[in-house]
Coordinates of C-alpha atoms in Angstrom, one line a residue:
P1 CA 150.5 146.0 186.1
I2 CA 151.5 147.5 182.8
D3 CA 154.7 149.6 182.8
R4 CA 153.7 153.0 181.4
A5 CA 157.2 153.4 179.7
S6 CA 156.6 150.2 177.7
C7 CA 153.2 151.4 176.5
P8 CA 153.0 155.2 176.3
D9 CA 149.8 155.3 174.2
P10 CA 146.8 155.0 176.5
H11 CA 144.6 154.0 173.5
V12 CA 146.4 150.7 173.2
V13 CA 145.6 149.8 176.8
A14 CA 142.0 151.0 176.4
G15 CA 141.7 149.0 173.2
L16 CA 143.0 145.9 174.9
L17 CA 140.5 146.3 177.8
M18 CA 137.7 146.8 175.3
S19 CA 138.7 143.7 173.3
Y20 CA 138.8 141.6 176.5
L21 CA 135.4 142.8 177.7
L22 CA 133.9 142.2 174.2
A23 CA 135.3 138.6 174.2
L24 CA 133.7 137.6 177.4
P25 CA 131.1 134.9 177.0
E26 CA 128.5 137.1 178.8
P27 CA 128.5 140.7 179.7
L28 CA 130.3 141.8 182.9
I29 CA 126.9 142.7 184.2
P30 CA 124.6 139.9 183.0
T31 CA 121.7 140.9 180.8
D32 CA 119.1 140.0 183.3
S33 CA 120.8 141.8 186.2
Y34 CA 121.3 144.9 183.9
A35 CA 117.6 145.0 183.1
L36 CA 116.7 144.9 186.8
I37 CA 119.3 147.6 187.6
I38 CA 117.8 149.9 185.0
A39 CA 114.3 149.2 186.4
T40 CA 115.3 150.5 189.8
E41 CA 115.3 154.0 188.3
G42 CA 111.6 153.9 188.9
L43 CA 112.3 153.8 192.6
A44 CA 114.2 157.1 192.5
D45 CA 111.7 158.7 194.9
N46 CA 112.5 156.1 197.6
E47 CA 116.3 156.1 197.9
H48 CA 116.3 153.4 200.7
E49 CA 114.2 151.0 198.7
R50 CA 116.3 151.7 195.6
L51 CA 119.6 151.0 197.4
T52 CA 118.2 147.8 199.1
T53 CA 117.0 146.6 195.7
L54 CA 120.3 147.4 194.0
K55 CA 122.2 145.5 196.7
K56 CA 120.0 142.4 196.2
I57 CA 120.5 142.6 192.4
I58 CA 124.3 143.0 192.7
S59 CA 124.5 140.0 195.1
T60 CA 123.3 137.8 192.2
I61 CA 126.1 138.8 189.9
P62 CA 128.7 136.0 189.6
P63 CA 131.6 136.5 192.0
T64 CA 134.2 136.6 189.2
N65 CA 132.3 139.3 187.3
L66 CA 131.8 141.2 190.6
T67 CA 135.5 141.2 191.3
L68 CA 136.4 142.5 187.9
L69 CA 133.6 145.1 187.9
S70 CA 134.7 146.3 191.3
S71 CA 138.3 146.6 190.1
L72 CA 137.2 148.4 186.9
L73 CA 135.0 150.9 188.8
S74 CA 137.7 151.5 191.3
Y75 CA 140.2 152.3 188.5
L76 CA 137.7 154.5 186.7
A77 CA 137.0 156.4 189.9
S78 CA 140.8 157.0 190.4
L79 CA 141.0 158.1 186.8
A80 CA 138.2 160.6 187.3
T81 CA 140.2 162.2 190.1
Y82 CA 142.7 163.3 187.5
S83 CA 140.2 164.6 185.0
Q84 CA 141.8 168.0 184.7
E85 CA 145.1 166.3 183.7
N86 CA 143.8 163.5 181.5
Q87 CA 140.8 165.4 180.0
M88 CA 138.4 162.6 180.7

């Protein structure tokens, strides 16, 4: 964890995260998986089928990527709970 006192500017941390994600050899969500995820939008009228398809697609994402993606989404969800304070 990063000590907030040692890095009071949140833009530095955001920039570091962005640099890390851009330096990855492949995107966090692989290109082929991303295209399939986007294609599930056509299943919007059948929520059960859409969720089942999304689960199948997500299961093909490499475990390391999935762990990082899960942590990142969890952090962003917690950040969103403070949207009134952090203006995000």
